[in-house]
Coordinates of C-alpha atoms in Angstrom, one line a residue:
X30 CA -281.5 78.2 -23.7
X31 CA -278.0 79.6 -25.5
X32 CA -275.6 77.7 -26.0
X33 CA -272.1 79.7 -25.9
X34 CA -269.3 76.5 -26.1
X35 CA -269.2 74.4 -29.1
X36 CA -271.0 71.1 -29.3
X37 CA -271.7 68.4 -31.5
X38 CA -274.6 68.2 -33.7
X39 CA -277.0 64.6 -32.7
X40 CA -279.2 62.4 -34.5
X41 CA -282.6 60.9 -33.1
X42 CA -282.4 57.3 -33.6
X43 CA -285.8 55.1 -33.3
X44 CA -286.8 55.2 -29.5
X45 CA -285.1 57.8 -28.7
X46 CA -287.3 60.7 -27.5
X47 CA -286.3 64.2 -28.2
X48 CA -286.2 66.4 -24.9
X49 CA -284.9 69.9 -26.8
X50 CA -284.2 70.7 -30.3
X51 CA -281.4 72.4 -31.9
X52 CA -282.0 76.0 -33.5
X53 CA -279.6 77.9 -35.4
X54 CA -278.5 81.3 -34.6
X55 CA -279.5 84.1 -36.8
X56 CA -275.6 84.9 -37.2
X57 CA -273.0 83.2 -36.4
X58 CA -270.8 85.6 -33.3
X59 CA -267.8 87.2 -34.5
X60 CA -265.1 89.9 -33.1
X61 CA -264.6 92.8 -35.8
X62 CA -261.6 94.0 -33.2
X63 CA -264.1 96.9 -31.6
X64 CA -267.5 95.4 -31.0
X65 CA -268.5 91.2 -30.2
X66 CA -271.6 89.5 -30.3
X67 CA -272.4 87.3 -27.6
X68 CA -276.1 86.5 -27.6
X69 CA -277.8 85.7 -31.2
X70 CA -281.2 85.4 -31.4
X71 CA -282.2 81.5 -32.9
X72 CA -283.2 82.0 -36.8
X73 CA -284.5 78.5 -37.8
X74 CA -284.8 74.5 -36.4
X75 CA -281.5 72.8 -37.9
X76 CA -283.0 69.6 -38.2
X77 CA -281.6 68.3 -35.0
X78 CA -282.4 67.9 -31.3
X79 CA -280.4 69.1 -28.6
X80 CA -281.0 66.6 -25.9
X81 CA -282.4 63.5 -26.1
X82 CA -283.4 60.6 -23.8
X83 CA -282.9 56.9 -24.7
X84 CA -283.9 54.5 -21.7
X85 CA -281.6 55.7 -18.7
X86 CA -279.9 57.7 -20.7
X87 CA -279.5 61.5 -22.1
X88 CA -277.1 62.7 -24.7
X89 CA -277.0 66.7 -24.4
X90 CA -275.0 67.7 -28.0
X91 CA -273.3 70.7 -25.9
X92 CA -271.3 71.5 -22.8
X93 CA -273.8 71.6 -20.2
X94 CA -271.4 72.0 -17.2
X95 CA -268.7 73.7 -18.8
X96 CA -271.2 76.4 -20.2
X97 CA -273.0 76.5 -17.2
X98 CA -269.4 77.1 -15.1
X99 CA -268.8 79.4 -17.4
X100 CA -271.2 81.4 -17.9
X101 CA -274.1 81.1 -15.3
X102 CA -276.9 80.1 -17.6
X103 CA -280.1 79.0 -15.2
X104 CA -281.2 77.0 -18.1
X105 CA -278.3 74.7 -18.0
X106 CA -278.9 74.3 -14.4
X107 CA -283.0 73.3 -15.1
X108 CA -281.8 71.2 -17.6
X109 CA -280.0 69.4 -15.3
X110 CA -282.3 69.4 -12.8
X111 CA -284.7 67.9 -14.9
X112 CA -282.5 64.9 -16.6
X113 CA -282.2 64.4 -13.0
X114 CA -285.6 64.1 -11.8
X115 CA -286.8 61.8 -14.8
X116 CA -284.5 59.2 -14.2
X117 CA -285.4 59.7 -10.1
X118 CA -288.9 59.5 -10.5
X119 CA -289.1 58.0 -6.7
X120 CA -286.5 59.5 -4.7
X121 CA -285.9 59.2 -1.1
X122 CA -286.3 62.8 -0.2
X123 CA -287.8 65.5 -1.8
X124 CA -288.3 69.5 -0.9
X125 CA -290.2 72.5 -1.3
X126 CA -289.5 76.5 -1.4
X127 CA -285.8 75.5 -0.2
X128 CA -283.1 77.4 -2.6
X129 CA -280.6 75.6 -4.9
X130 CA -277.8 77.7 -2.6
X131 CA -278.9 74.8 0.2
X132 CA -277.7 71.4 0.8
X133 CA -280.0 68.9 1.9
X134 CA -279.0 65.5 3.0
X135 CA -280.1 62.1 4.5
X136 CA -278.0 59.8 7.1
X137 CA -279.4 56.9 8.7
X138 CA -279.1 54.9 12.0
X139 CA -280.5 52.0 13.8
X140 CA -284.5 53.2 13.5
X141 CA -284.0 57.0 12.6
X142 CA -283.4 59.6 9.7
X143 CA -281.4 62.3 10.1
X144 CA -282.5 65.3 7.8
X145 CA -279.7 67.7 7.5
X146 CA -280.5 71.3 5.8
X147 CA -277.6 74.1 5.6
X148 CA -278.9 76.9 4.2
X149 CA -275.5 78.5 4.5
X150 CA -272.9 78.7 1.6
X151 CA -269.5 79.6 0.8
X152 CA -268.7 82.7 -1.0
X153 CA -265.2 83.8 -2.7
X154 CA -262.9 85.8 -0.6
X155 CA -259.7 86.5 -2.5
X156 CA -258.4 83.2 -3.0
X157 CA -260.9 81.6 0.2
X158 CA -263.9 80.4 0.5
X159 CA -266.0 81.5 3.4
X160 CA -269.1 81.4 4.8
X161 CA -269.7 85.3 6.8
X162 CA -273.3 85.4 7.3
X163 CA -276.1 82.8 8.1
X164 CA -278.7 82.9 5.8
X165 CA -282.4 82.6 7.1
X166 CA -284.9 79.8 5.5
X167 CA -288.9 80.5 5.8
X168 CA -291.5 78.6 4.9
X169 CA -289.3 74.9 3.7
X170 CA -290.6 72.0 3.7
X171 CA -288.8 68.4 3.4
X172 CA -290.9 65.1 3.0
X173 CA -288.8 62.0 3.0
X174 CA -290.1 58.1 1.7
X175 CA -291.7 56.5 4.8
X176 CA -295.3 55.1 5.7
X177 CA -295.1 56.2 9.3
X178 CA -293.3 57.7 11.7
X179 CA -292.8 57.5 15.6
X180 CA -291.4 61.2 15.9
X181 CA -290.5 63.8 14.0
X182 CA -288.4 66.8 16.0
X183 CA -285.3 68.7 15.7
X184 CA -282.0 67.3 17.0
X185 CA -280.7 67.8 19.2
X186 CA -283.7 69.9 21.2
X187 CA -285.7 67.5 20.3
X188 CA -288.5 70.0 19.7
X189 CA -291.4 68.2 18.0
X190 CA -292.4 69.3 14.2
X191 CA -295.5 68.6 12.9
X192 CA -295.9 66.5 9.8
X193 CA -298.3 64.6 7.7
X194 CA -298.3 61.4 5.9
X195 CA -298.7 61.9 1.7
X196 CA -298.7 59.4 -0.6
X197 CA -295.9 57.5 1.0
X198 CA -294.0 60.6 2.2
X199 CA -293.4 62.1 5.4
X200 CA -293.9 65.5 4.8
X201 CA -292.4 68.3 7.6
X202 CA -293.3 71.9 7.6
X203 CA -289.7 73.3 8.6
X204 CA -289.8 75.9 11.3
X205 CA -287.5 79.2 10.6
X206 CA -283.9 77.8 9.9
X207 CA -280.8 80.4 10.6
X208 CA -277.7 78.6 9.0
X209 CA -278.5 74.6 9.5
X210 CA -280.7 72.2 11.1
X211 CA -281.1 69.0 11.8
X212 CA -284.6 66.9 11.9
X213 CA -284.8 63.5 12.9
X214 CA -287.6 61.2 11.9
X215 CA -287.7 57.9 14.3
X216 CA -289.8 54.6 12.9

């Protein structure tokens, strides 16, 4: 991935393990006061990595957040993502074919889950933030940790949803979802 904000150049020390390496540019971006550069192809390795992973922890030797606020960069975002994951490796929910737009979350009560997906997200009006259209979710699927379940059905219907037990998971086929939904999983 570029790298567009300036960052500090790491070391590897013993035990740590090297996630991404470091190349340099082919050219270094300039202004000449009519034209700018702004992507440069990488020339050669420098010698360094550019994130590495000691226990629990990662050291990224650039602005991820910044450079990803500031310029959109997907990769910053995977990058992220994956940190994430590898020091998650057993998390209480996961998901499938559900976009990054979408907020999925967990509550809890007595003997029941509540699995909350909103699909919908704010966009920038002027100075506000707004939300003008519903967007439509085919084909998600949530699985949350759990060995069994009593019932599994949208709230507050309570129309059943199918689901299936995987490798201590309960995994739900969602049904279309138009803005948000709510599935509850009792025990």
């Amino acid at each position: 991935c570029a790298v567009y904000n300036q960052g500090i150049l790491i070391s590897d020390k013993s035990g740590a393990q090297v996630i991404a390496d470091y190349y340099q540019p082919y050219f270094n971006r300039e202004w000449d006061g009519f034209h700018g550069t702004f992507y440069t192809p990488p020339d050669k390795y420098s010698g360094h990595p550019a994130v590495l992973r000691s226990g629990d922890i990662f050291q990224i030797g650039f602005q991820l957040f910044t450079g990803y606020g500031e310029y959109a960069m997907p990769e910053h975002k995977y990058l992220l993502k994956y940190c994430i994951e590898q020091l998650l490796a057993d998390p209480v929910l996961t998901f499938e074919r559900i976009p990054s737009t979408a907020r999925v979350s967990v509550t809890a009560k007595e003997n029941m889950e509540m699995i909350h997906i909103k699909v919908t997200y704010p966009e920038l009006r002027g100075k506000y933030n707004v939300i003008e259209e519903h967007s439509v979710l085919h084909g998600g699927v949530v699985s949350i940790k759990g060995d069994s379940a009593k019932a599994v059905y949208i709230a507050p219907t309570q129309q059943p949803l199918a689901y299936e037990l995987i490798d201590g998971y309960i995994r739900i086929p969602l049904p279309e979802i138009e803005g948000y939904m709510m599935v509850v999983v009792e025990h």
